[in-house]
Amino acid sequence: MTATLEPTAATDAPVETFDSFNPANGDLVGTHAVRSKAEVDAAVARAREAAAWWGSLSFDERAEHLLTWRSVITRRIAQLADLSHRENGKPHGDAQLEIILAIDHVAWAAKNAKKVLGPSKVKSGLLMANQASTVEYKPLGVVGVIGPWNYPVFTPMGSIAYALAAGNTVVFKPSEYTPGVGQWLADTFTEVVHGRPVLQVVTGLGETGNALCTAAVDKLAFTGSGATGKKVMAACAENLTPVIIEAGGKDSLIVDEDADIAKAAEAALWGGMSNAGQTCIGTERVYVHEKVFDSFMIEILDQAKGLRAGADEGAKIGPITMPSQLKIIQSHIDDAIEKGAHVALGGSDAVGERFVQPTILTHVPETSTEITEETFGPTLAINPVSSMDEAVELTNATSYGLAGAVFSKKQGMQIARRIRSGMTSVNSVIAFAGVPTLPFGGVGQSGFGRIHGPDGLKEFTYAKAITRQKFKPVMMLTSFERTAKEDGRVAQLMTLLHGGKQTLK
Ligand code: NAD
């Protein structure tokens, strides 16, 4: 990815552009404009106008457009998967799987926005029994979305589809590593909703993202690294623009002594190595009960036979998308080995110029960066623990809190509840991401706010409360005509209602 100056054919005026490259071989994939602050502001202004129209449609009308878009994406899934494969490097099948999940979310958001966000009656309580109360959720207006490259369809779609279904228009800044995928999404949406800039893309680098943060957007949904998330928050603070931060993680997979070892090993291997380990909710640490540690290691190493990174058909692991990440992966592996970790597979030599071969380390000191920082490569740190208490304690001994998994026949749910993270899968890995009704997001350094599900729809709205007086109140409390006698009566009523011993009945 480089930035250059090129004249445009139409005006000969220099327009800054950047290129995206295939990380597997360095081939040029596409050239895109670096959108300036003025261009971003103009896109947001167009989105504001379009929001007046899009927001005025009924939930059903918006759902119809979104479901048509869903069908277009589904019919052209091979085309989008190919583009994602070329820009991100992930194998075609993995690219398709990611798109399938995103399609399901578009459909869910479209079909459920009315039920979740439409007006609903709520109880008014005894004091206000003369009022009819309703709550409904209104669109904010224009939502800015900034996305990463690791899941260039699924990740931003968690914000885009839910924001659109809630009645907002969207200006999307895709990662500079996957701009073509972002443009593809906006182009296909435009085919469905002609002539209305309901979903626009502004391509560019970090500065374009910063311009979106300081533009007149009503909310900014950011997915990316925590370091950039802090800059995004600071920039958004200028206009008191609310933000959602979906940042990184250091998820663990816990294996109890009664777990199905083969299934747990399969999940750890896939959770750690798929997408070349470049998954925010990927497995980076594994804590295995010491009673089954040896059998778990035999199983996972057996399953890892033949698993390799490469660009050919047989390789199930693609390249490292962002070249600068190679150094970080190398440093985590080296730091762990230096501090005493055992190499079970791969190791320091696993890091090549574009690809990293699967690496499994055991007995990794808890102080090493392989345990404390997001590695974002196909590596697993597998450590034995003496109890599930220890597994939970070590899992929670991180500033991150995104997701995780537990393998246990008897105690899966109890262990899951004790993990300080936004999402946990019991006896599977990453399953929650494919359940559209579940909220997605983290705590601590993994960020805040939720996409997906009813919470994800509400995230892009504001709550509107309305009371309608049905009849004259017995005591008119909100009036200067209120008498001392009425004050006494209301005090008596409160004593009756709330002065006694608390009971939940
Ligand atoms: P990144 O932070 O480098 O970039 C993310 C986006 O922010 C890109 O579009 C980039 O252009 C933009 N950006 C850069 N500087 C900016 C600035 N100053 N202001 C505004 N925008 C700016 O992250 P990345 O490398 O693209 O993505 C990988 C990270 O994303 C990992 O940490 C991963 O865990 C995280 N991630 C989190 C989730 C989640 O849902 N929690 C999902 C996917 C990825």
XYZ file of C-alpha atoms and ligand atoms in Angstrom:
549
model
C 0.000 0.000 0.000
C 1.640 3.259 -1.156
C 0.441 6.812 -1.683
C 1.258 8.594 -4.947
C 0.249 11.699 -6.867
C -1.391 11.117 -10.234
C -3.201 13.474 -12.598
C -6.847 12.682 -13.284
C -7.798 12.216 -16.937
C -10.687 14.661 -16.626
C -9.030 17.674 -15.051
C -5.295 17.032 -15.063
C -5.406 18.223 -11.467
C -3.216 16.084 -9.236
C -5.287 13.650 -7.208
C -3.628 11.734 -4.471
C -4.088 7.998 -4.845
C -2.937 4.839 -3.147
C -2.593 1.252 -4.316
C -3.712 -1.977 -2.737
C -1.625 -5.082 -3.311
C -2.163 -8.818 -3.093
C -0.273 -9.772 0.089
C 0.432 -13.268 -1.287
C 2.541 -12.054 -4.209
C 2.703 -8.255 -4.262
C 0.503 -7.932 -7.384
C -1.358 -4.665 -7.754
C -5.056 -5.149 -7.006
C -6.386 -1.614 -7.332
C -5.729 2.121 -7.178
C -8.004 4.366 -5.149
C -8.360 8.048 -4.333
C -7.153 9.436 -1.036
C -10.261 11.386 -0.054
C -9.499 14.786 1.460
C -11.162 16.463 4.434
C -13.256 18.555 2.022
C -14.369 15.430 0.126
C -15.273 13.636 3.326
C -17.266 16.661 4.530
C -19.053 16.772 1.167
C -19.898 13.054 1.409
C -21.300 13.574 4.913
C -23.360 16.559 3.675
C -24.809 14.381 0.865
C -25.484 11.636 3.416
C -27.331 14.178 5.606
C -29.665 15.032 2.722
C -30.213 11.373 1.927
C -30.910 10.692 5.619
C -34.009 12.882 5.443
C -35.405 10.529 2.769
C -34.086 7.187 4.074
C -35.144 8.022 7.636
C -38.650 8.911 6.453
C -39.209 5.474 4.866
C -41.102 2.874 6.860
C -39.189 -0.020 8.420
C -40.769 -2.293 5.789
C -39.638 -0.090 2.906
C -36.082 0.038 4.199
C -36.138 -3.712 4.816
C -37.145 -4.276 1.199
C -34.105 -2.342 -0.071
C -31.777 -4.096 2.369
C -33.100 -7.543 1.505
C -32.663 -6.820 -2.207
C -29.075 -5.803 -1.486
C -28.639 -9.019 0.497
C -29.795 -10.980 -2.552
C -27.392 -9.136 -4.856
C -24.456 -9.878 -2.528
C -25.536 -13.521 -2.298
C -25.789 -13.942 -6.071
C -22.346 -12.364 -6.578
C -20.695 -14.012 -3.596
C -17.940 -15.569 -5.748
C -16.993 -12.162 -7.165
C -16.779 -10.538 -3.745
C -14.928 -13.525 -2.272
C -12.387 -13.323 -5.096
C -11.787 -9.625 -4.424
C -11.458 -10.238 -0.687
C -9.088 -13.165 -1.408
C -6.896 -10.911 -3.556
C -6.851 -7.883 -1.248
C -6.692 -9.657 2.120
C -4.978 -12.887 1.054
C -7.349 -15.280 2.831
C -8.272 -18.508 1.015
C -11.360 -18.246 -1.202
C -13.414 -20.562 1.030
C -12.663 -18.458 4.110
C -13.597 -15.291 2.226
C -16.903 -16.900 1.265
C -17.597 -18.000 4.858
C -17.077 -14.447 6.084
C -19.502 -13.086 3.472
C -22.116 -15.727 4.334
C -22.108 -14.553 7.971
C -22.397 -10.920 6.874
C -25.340 -11.724 4.583
C -27.172 -13.344 7.481
C -26.680 -10.199 9.561
C -28.041 -7.928 6.805
C -31.147 -10.112 6.616
C -31.625 -10.193 10.390
C -31.190 -6.438 10.813
C -33.620 -5.736 7.964
C -36.276 -8.134 9.254
C -36.064 -7.201 12.938
C -35.567 -3.428 13.004
C -39.311 -2.734 13.203
C -39.885 -5.088 16.129
C -36.856 -3.873 18.082
C -37.009 -0.148 17.328
C -40.657 0.575 16.588
C -42.978 2.106 19.191
C -43.771 -0.116 22.149
C -46.008 0.527 25.147
C -44.474 0.424 28.612
C -46.120 0.479 32.055
C -46.537 3.934 33.600
C -46.553 2.873 37.275
C -49.047 3.721 40.006
C -48.008 7.356 40.470
C -48.469 8.073 36.769
C -51.369 5.703 36.112
C -53.180 8.407 34.128
C -50.425 8.403 31.468
C -49.978 6.098 28.454
C -46.222 5.607 27.954
C -44.405 4.563 24.809
C -40.768 4.242 23.808
C -39.373 4.145 20.314
C -35.898 4.331 18.815
C -35.151 7.024 16.236
C -32.249 7.077 13.757
C -29.347 9.345 14.666
C -28.896 10.656 11.098
C -25.484 10.025 9.537
C -23.206 7.286 10.863
C -19.498 7.149 10.034
C -18.011 3.654 9.874
C -14.256 2.986 9.903
C -13.259 -0.598 9.178
C -10.241 -2.913 9.392
C -8.839 -5.245 6.727
C -8.953 -8.609 8.508
C -12.670 -9.238 7.923
C -13.335 -6.533 5.331
C -16.976 -7.615 4.768
C -18.215 -9.091 8.043
C -16.714 -6.519 10.401
C -17.914 -3.232 8.880
C -21.229 -4.855 7.934
C -21.939 -5.321 11.646
C -22.183 -1.539 11.814
C -23.334 -0.699 8.261
C -26.313 -3.076 8.047
C -27.552 -2.275 11.548
C -27.137 1.496 11.114
C -28.984 1.391 7.768
C -31.791 -0.820 9.100
C -32.258 1.654 11.953
C -32.816 4.450 9.399
C -29.401 6.125 9.234
C -27.296 6.822 6.188
C -23.669 5.691 6.287
C -20.302 7.020 5.150
C -17.793 4.165 5.256
C -13.993 4.451 5.329
C -12.610 0.969 4.571
C -9.086 -0.060 5.493
C -6.407 1.072 3.047
C -5.523 -2.637 2.663
C -9.014 -3.601 1.462
C -10.479 -0.508 -0.242
C -11.800 -2.488 -3.217
C -14.010 -4.622 -0.991
C -15.442 -1.489 0.640
C -16.096 0.103 -2.744
C -17.768 -3.104 -3.982
C -20.204 -3.011 -1.060
C -21.158 0.628 -1.691
C -21.414 0.096 -5.477
C -23.803 -2.847 -5.119
C -25.907 -0.927 -2.599
C -26.131 1.963 -5.076
C -27.435 -0.466 -7.714
C -30.302 -1.230 -5.346
C -30.975 2.293 -4.066
C -30.399 4.440 -7.177
C -29.534 8.106 -7.018
C -29.599 8.390 -3.216
C -26.268 8.427 -1.381
C -27.488 6.245 1.474
C -24.236 4.249 1.669
C -21.079 5.969 0.437
C -17.430 4.978 0.605
C -14.543 7.367 1.205
C -11.240 5.642 0.495
C -7.944 6.747 1.964
C -5.434 6.301 4.750
C -5.560 7.279 8.429
C -6.053 10.966 7.626
C -9.256 10.226 5.733
C -10.434 8.269 8.768
C -9.573 11.237 10.971
C -11.538 13.525 8.622
C -14.585 11.275 9.071
C -14.201 11.485 12.865
C -14.226 15.285 12.777
C -16.959 15.556 10.111
C -20.577 16.280 11.048
C -21.498 12.640 11.687
C -23.911 11.722 14.468
C -22.010 8.621 15.543
C -18.746 6.955 14.610
C -18.415 3.172 14.622
C -14.745 2.197 14.646
C -13.269 -1.276 14.298
C -9.497 -1.595 14.437
C -6.589 -1.483 16.841
C -6.865 0.013 20.306
C -4.103 2.507 19.491
C -6.108 3.941 16.592
C -9.294 3.688 18.659
C -7.809 6.180 21.140
C -7.077 8.629 18.312
C -10.604 8.143 16.992
C -12.107 8.915 20.409
C -9.959 11.993 20.825
C -10.928 13.298 17.377
C -14.623 12.558 17.960
C -14.482 14.382 21.300
C -14.128 17.666 19.365
C -17.786 17.571 18.349
C -19.034 15.402 21.211
C -19.612 12.688 18.589
C -20.430 9.375 20.293
C -18.267 6.411 19.341
C -18.328 2.642 19.301
C -14.896 1.078 19.633
C -14.439 -2.518 18.498
C -10.753 -3.105 19.217
C -8.376 -6.017 19.636
C -8.289 -9.003 21.945
C -6.173 -11.744 23.475
C -8.835 -14.413 23.719
C -8.254 -17.705 25.456
C -9.730 -21.143 24.945
C -10.096 -23.125 28.173
C -10.013 -26.916 28.186
C -11.417 -28.675 31.256
C -10.425 -32.199 32.319
C -13.784 -33.619 31.156
C -13.704 -31.910 27.729
C -13.903 -33.678 24.371
C -10.179 -33.364 23.667
C -10.366 -33.957 19.908
C -13.059 -31.290 19.488
C -11.234 -28.832 21.746
C -7.999 -29.325 19.781
C -9.825 -28.862 16.476
C -11.381 -25.627 17.761
C -8.095 -24.280 19.164
C -6.294 -25.020 15.916
C -8.948 -23.348 13.780
C -9.525 -20.496 16.242
C -5.812 -19.735 16.313
C -4.720 -20.377 12.742
C -7.640 -19.571 10.414
C -7.354 -16.246 8.598
C -3.627 -16.586 9.434
C -4.502 -15.776 13.051
C -5.619 -12.297 12.035
C -8.935 -12.491 13.860
C -9.945 -10.099 16.629
C -11.885 -12.948 18.269
C -9.250 -15.531 17.345
C -7.766 -17.916 19.895
C -4.355 -16.656 21.011
C -3.996 -18.419 24.383
C -5.062 -21.934 25.427
C -5.288 -23.047 29.065
C -5.576 -26.810 29.415
C -6.244 -28.751 32.619
C -2.944 -30.452 33.518
C -4.667 -33.861 33.714
C -5.401 -33.738 29.967
C -2.536 -31.486 28.818
C -0.429 -34.272 27.279
C -3.329 -35.865 25.426
C -4.435 -32.422 24.200
C -0.939 -31.717 22.835
C -0.752 -35.105 21.070
C -4.147 -34.422 19.519
C -3.521 -30.842 18.364
C -0.093 -31.666 16.898
C -1.608 -34.613 15.094
C -4.380 -32.433 13.667
C -1.845 -29.755 12.682
C 0.027 -32.199 10.401
C -0.082 -30.873 6.847
C -1.518 -27.520 7.898
C 0.566 -24.816 6.279
C 0.574 -21.263 4.984
C 0.988 -20.626 1.277
C -0.567 -19.275 -1.885
C -1.336 -22.631 -3.533
C -4.638 -24.524 -3.497
C -3.530 -26.945 -0.770
C -2.566 -24.220 1.707
C -5.279 -23.491 4.228
C -3.526 -20.446 5.686
C -3.008 -17.305 3.632
C -0.366 -14.584 3.893
C -0.021 -11.925 6.578
C -2.043 -9.076 5.110
C -0.155 -6.177 6.661
C 3.633 -6.538 6.120
C 4.437 -4.559 9.301
C 2.724 -7.279 11.380
C 5.432 -9.832 10.482
C 7.915 -8.106 12.785
C 5.444 -8.138 15.680
C 4.671 -11.854 15.238
C 8.404 -12.607 15.087
C 9.087 -10.572 18.227
C 6.320 -12.349 20.196
C 7.618 -15.801 19.226
C 11.226 -14.829 20.014
C 10.303 -13.200 23.327
C 8.401 -16.312 24.423
C 11.283 -18.649 23.482
C 13.811 -16.376 25.159
C 11.762 -16.430 28.342
C 11.606 -20.246 28.345
C 8.661 -21.353 26.172
C 8.874 -24.775 24.460
C 8.412 -24.916 20.692
C 5.950 -27.673 19.760
C 5.451 -26.581 16.138
C 6.997 -23.906 13.913
C 9.011 -21.416 15.914
C 11.253 -18.499 15.106
C 11.925 -19.713 11.546
C 8.194 -19.886 10.845
C 8.074 -16.195 9.985
C 8.828 -15.672 6.298
C 8.632 -12.668 3.986
C 4.883 -12.933 3.386
C 3.699 -16.059 5.190
C 3.959 -17.334 8.754
C 3.846 -21.099 9.240
C 1.658 -22.383 12.095
C 3.463 -22.071 15.391
C 2.527 -23.714 18.678
C 4.376 -22.811 21.868
C 3.815 -24.388 25.282
C 4.701 -23.397 28.849
C 4.796 -19.794 27.717
C 5.645 -17.409 30.584
C 2.666 -15.235 31.430
C 4.898 -12.165 31.235
C 5.891 -12.708 27.598
C 4.304 -10.624 24.837
C 2.939 -13.850 23.298
C 0.592 -13.852 26.323
C 0.147 -10.153 27.069
C -0.220 -8.544 23.617
C -2.315 -9.233 20.525
C -0.081 -11.282 18.187
C -2.407 -11.372 15.159
C -0.567 -14.269 13.551
C -1.002 -18.071 13.292
C 0.451 -18.809 16.708
C -0.949 -20.480 19.819
C 0.402 -20.277 23.374
C -0.751 -23.423 25.180
C -0.208 -23.636 28.938
C -1.232 -26.272 31.501
C -3.304 -25.174 34.516
C -3.987 -26.994 37.780
C -7.670 -26.030 37.957
C -10.434 -24.203 36.163
C -10.081 -21.431 38.777
C -6.538 -20.889 37.575
C -7.685 -20.990 33.928
C -10.272 -18.281 34.615
C -7.818 -16.186 36.635
C -5.172 -16.272 33.876
C -7.765 -15.679 31.171
C -8.965 -12.580 33.005
C -5.439 -11.332 33.771
C -5.427 -9.186 30.638
C -6.497 -5.653 29.887
C -8.463 -6.997 26.902
C -11.913 -8.565 27.176
C -13.274 -9.426 23.769
C -14.335 -13.081 23.567
C -13.170 -16.636 24.259
C -14.178 -20.278 24.424
C -14.600 -23.015 27.016
C -14.551 -26.778 26.457
C -16.123 -28.653 29.345
C -18.899 -31.233 29.586
C -20.138 -30.307 33.071
C -19.051 -26.769 33.892
C -19.076 -24.965 30.547
C -21.729 -22.391 31.396
C -20.350 -21.629 34.886
C -16.842 -21.083 33.540
C -18.158 -18.969 30.642
C -19.985 -16.641 33.056
C -16.788 -16.023 35.039
C -14.810 -14.839 32.024
C -14.591 -11.059 31.768
C -15.325 -10.707 28.070
C -18.174 -9.698 25.816
C -18.685 -13.125 24.214
C -17.900 -16.765 25.000
C -18.598 -19.982 23.081
C -19.044 -23.193 25.072
C -17.837 -26.373 23.333
C -17.250 -24.500 20.062
C -15.259 -21.503 18.936
C -16.477 -18.118 17.569
C -20.058 -19.480 17.334
C -21.573 -16.288 18.816
C -20.442 -14.247 15.780
C -22.815 -16.193 13.558
C -25.847 -15.732 15.809
C -27.454 -12.491 14.608
C -29.530 -12.055 17.767
C -26.439 -11.872 20.006
C -24.632 -8.614 20.777
C -20.995 -8.409 19.627
C -18.371 -6.308 21.400
C -15.898 -6.226 24.238
C -14.895 -4.673 27.538
C -11.698 -3.000 28.754
C -9.084 -2.430 26.054
C -11.243 -4.413 23.594
C -13.568 -1.432 23.413
C -17.206 -0.683 24.110
C -20.569 -0.476 22.421
C -22.293 -3.348 20.679
C -23.017 -4.327 17.099
C -25.382 -7.191 16.059
C -28.724 -8.158 17.545
C -31.224 -5.831 19.217
C -28.376 -4.054 21.087
C -26.642 -3.465 17.760
C -29.756 -1.889 16.256
C -30.300 0.344 19.305
C -26.659 1.431 19.195
C -27.451 3.493 16.074
C -30.524 5.218 17.492
C -31.630 7.440 20.310
C -34.438 6.427 22.623
C -37.517 8.597 22.382
C -39.902 8.484 25.359
C -43.470 9.804 25.017
C -46.207 10.048 27.639
C -49.802 10.798 26.638
C -52.230 11.872 29.335
C -55.270 9.579 29.234
C -57.311 11.247 31.984
C -56.998 13.911 34.659
C -54.820 12.729 37.566
C -56.397 12.157 40.973
C -53.777 14.516 42.417
C -52.351 17.178 40.124
C -48.715 17.196 41.256
C -47.180 19.250 38.435
C -49.025 22.457 39.205
C -48.652 25.524 41.431
C -52.258 24.790 42.451
C -51.001 21.785 44.439
C -52.125 22.051 48.076
C -50.439 21.095 51.362
C -53.171 18.467 51.813
C -52.163 16.866 48.502
C -48.498 16.919 49.555
C -49.517 15.046 52.701
C -51.561 12.520 50.728
C -48.736 11.853 48.286
C -46.288 11.374 51.195
C -48.723 8.872 52.692
C -48.995 7.031 49.368
C -45.198 6.834 49.080
C -44.922 5.406 52.588
C -47.472 2.810 51.625
C -45.680 1.999 48.372
C -42.021 2.199 49.354
C -41.748 2.681 53.122
C -42.153 -0.966 54.103
C -39.756 -3.882 54.083
C -38.453 -4.573 50.577
C -39.899 -7.627 48.890
C -39.604 -8.724 45.289
C -43.195 -10.025 45.153
P -6.015 -0.034 12.435
O -6.344 0.554 13.751
O -4.641 0.081 11.932
O -6.946 0.591 11.285
C -8.348 0.517 11.338
C -8.934 1.618 10.488
O -8.654 2.879 11.089
C -8.378 1.692 9.064
O -9.433 1.955 8.176
C -7.428 2.879 9.136
O -7.250 3.531 7.909
C -8.168 3.777 10.104
N -7.322 4.787 10.756
C -5.980 4.779 10.917
N -5.587 5.897 11.589
C -6.706 6.614 11.852
C -6.959 7.845 12.523
N -5.993 8.563 13.067
N -8.241 8.261 12.608
C -9.260 7.542 12.100
N -9.077 6.376 11.445
C -7.819 5.909 11.320
O -6.477 -1.555 12.529
P -6.297 -2.693 11.444
O -4.866 -3.093 11.417
O -6.955 -2.312 10.174
O -7.171 -3.865 12.071
C -6.661 -4.814 12.959
C -7.138 -4.533 14.355
O -8.551 -4.497 14.378
C -6.755 -5.616 15.342
O -6.356 -5.040 16.557
C -8.069 -6.387 15.522
O -8.158 -7.092 16.731
C -9.056 -5.285 15.437
N -10.378 -5.803 15.096
C -11.357 -5.746 16.040
C -12.616 -6.261 15.767
C -13.719 -6.226 16.780
O -14.851 -6.396 16.387
N -13.456 -6.002 18.051
C -12.873 -6.810 14.509
C -11.855 -6.852 13.572
C -10.612 -6.328 13.877
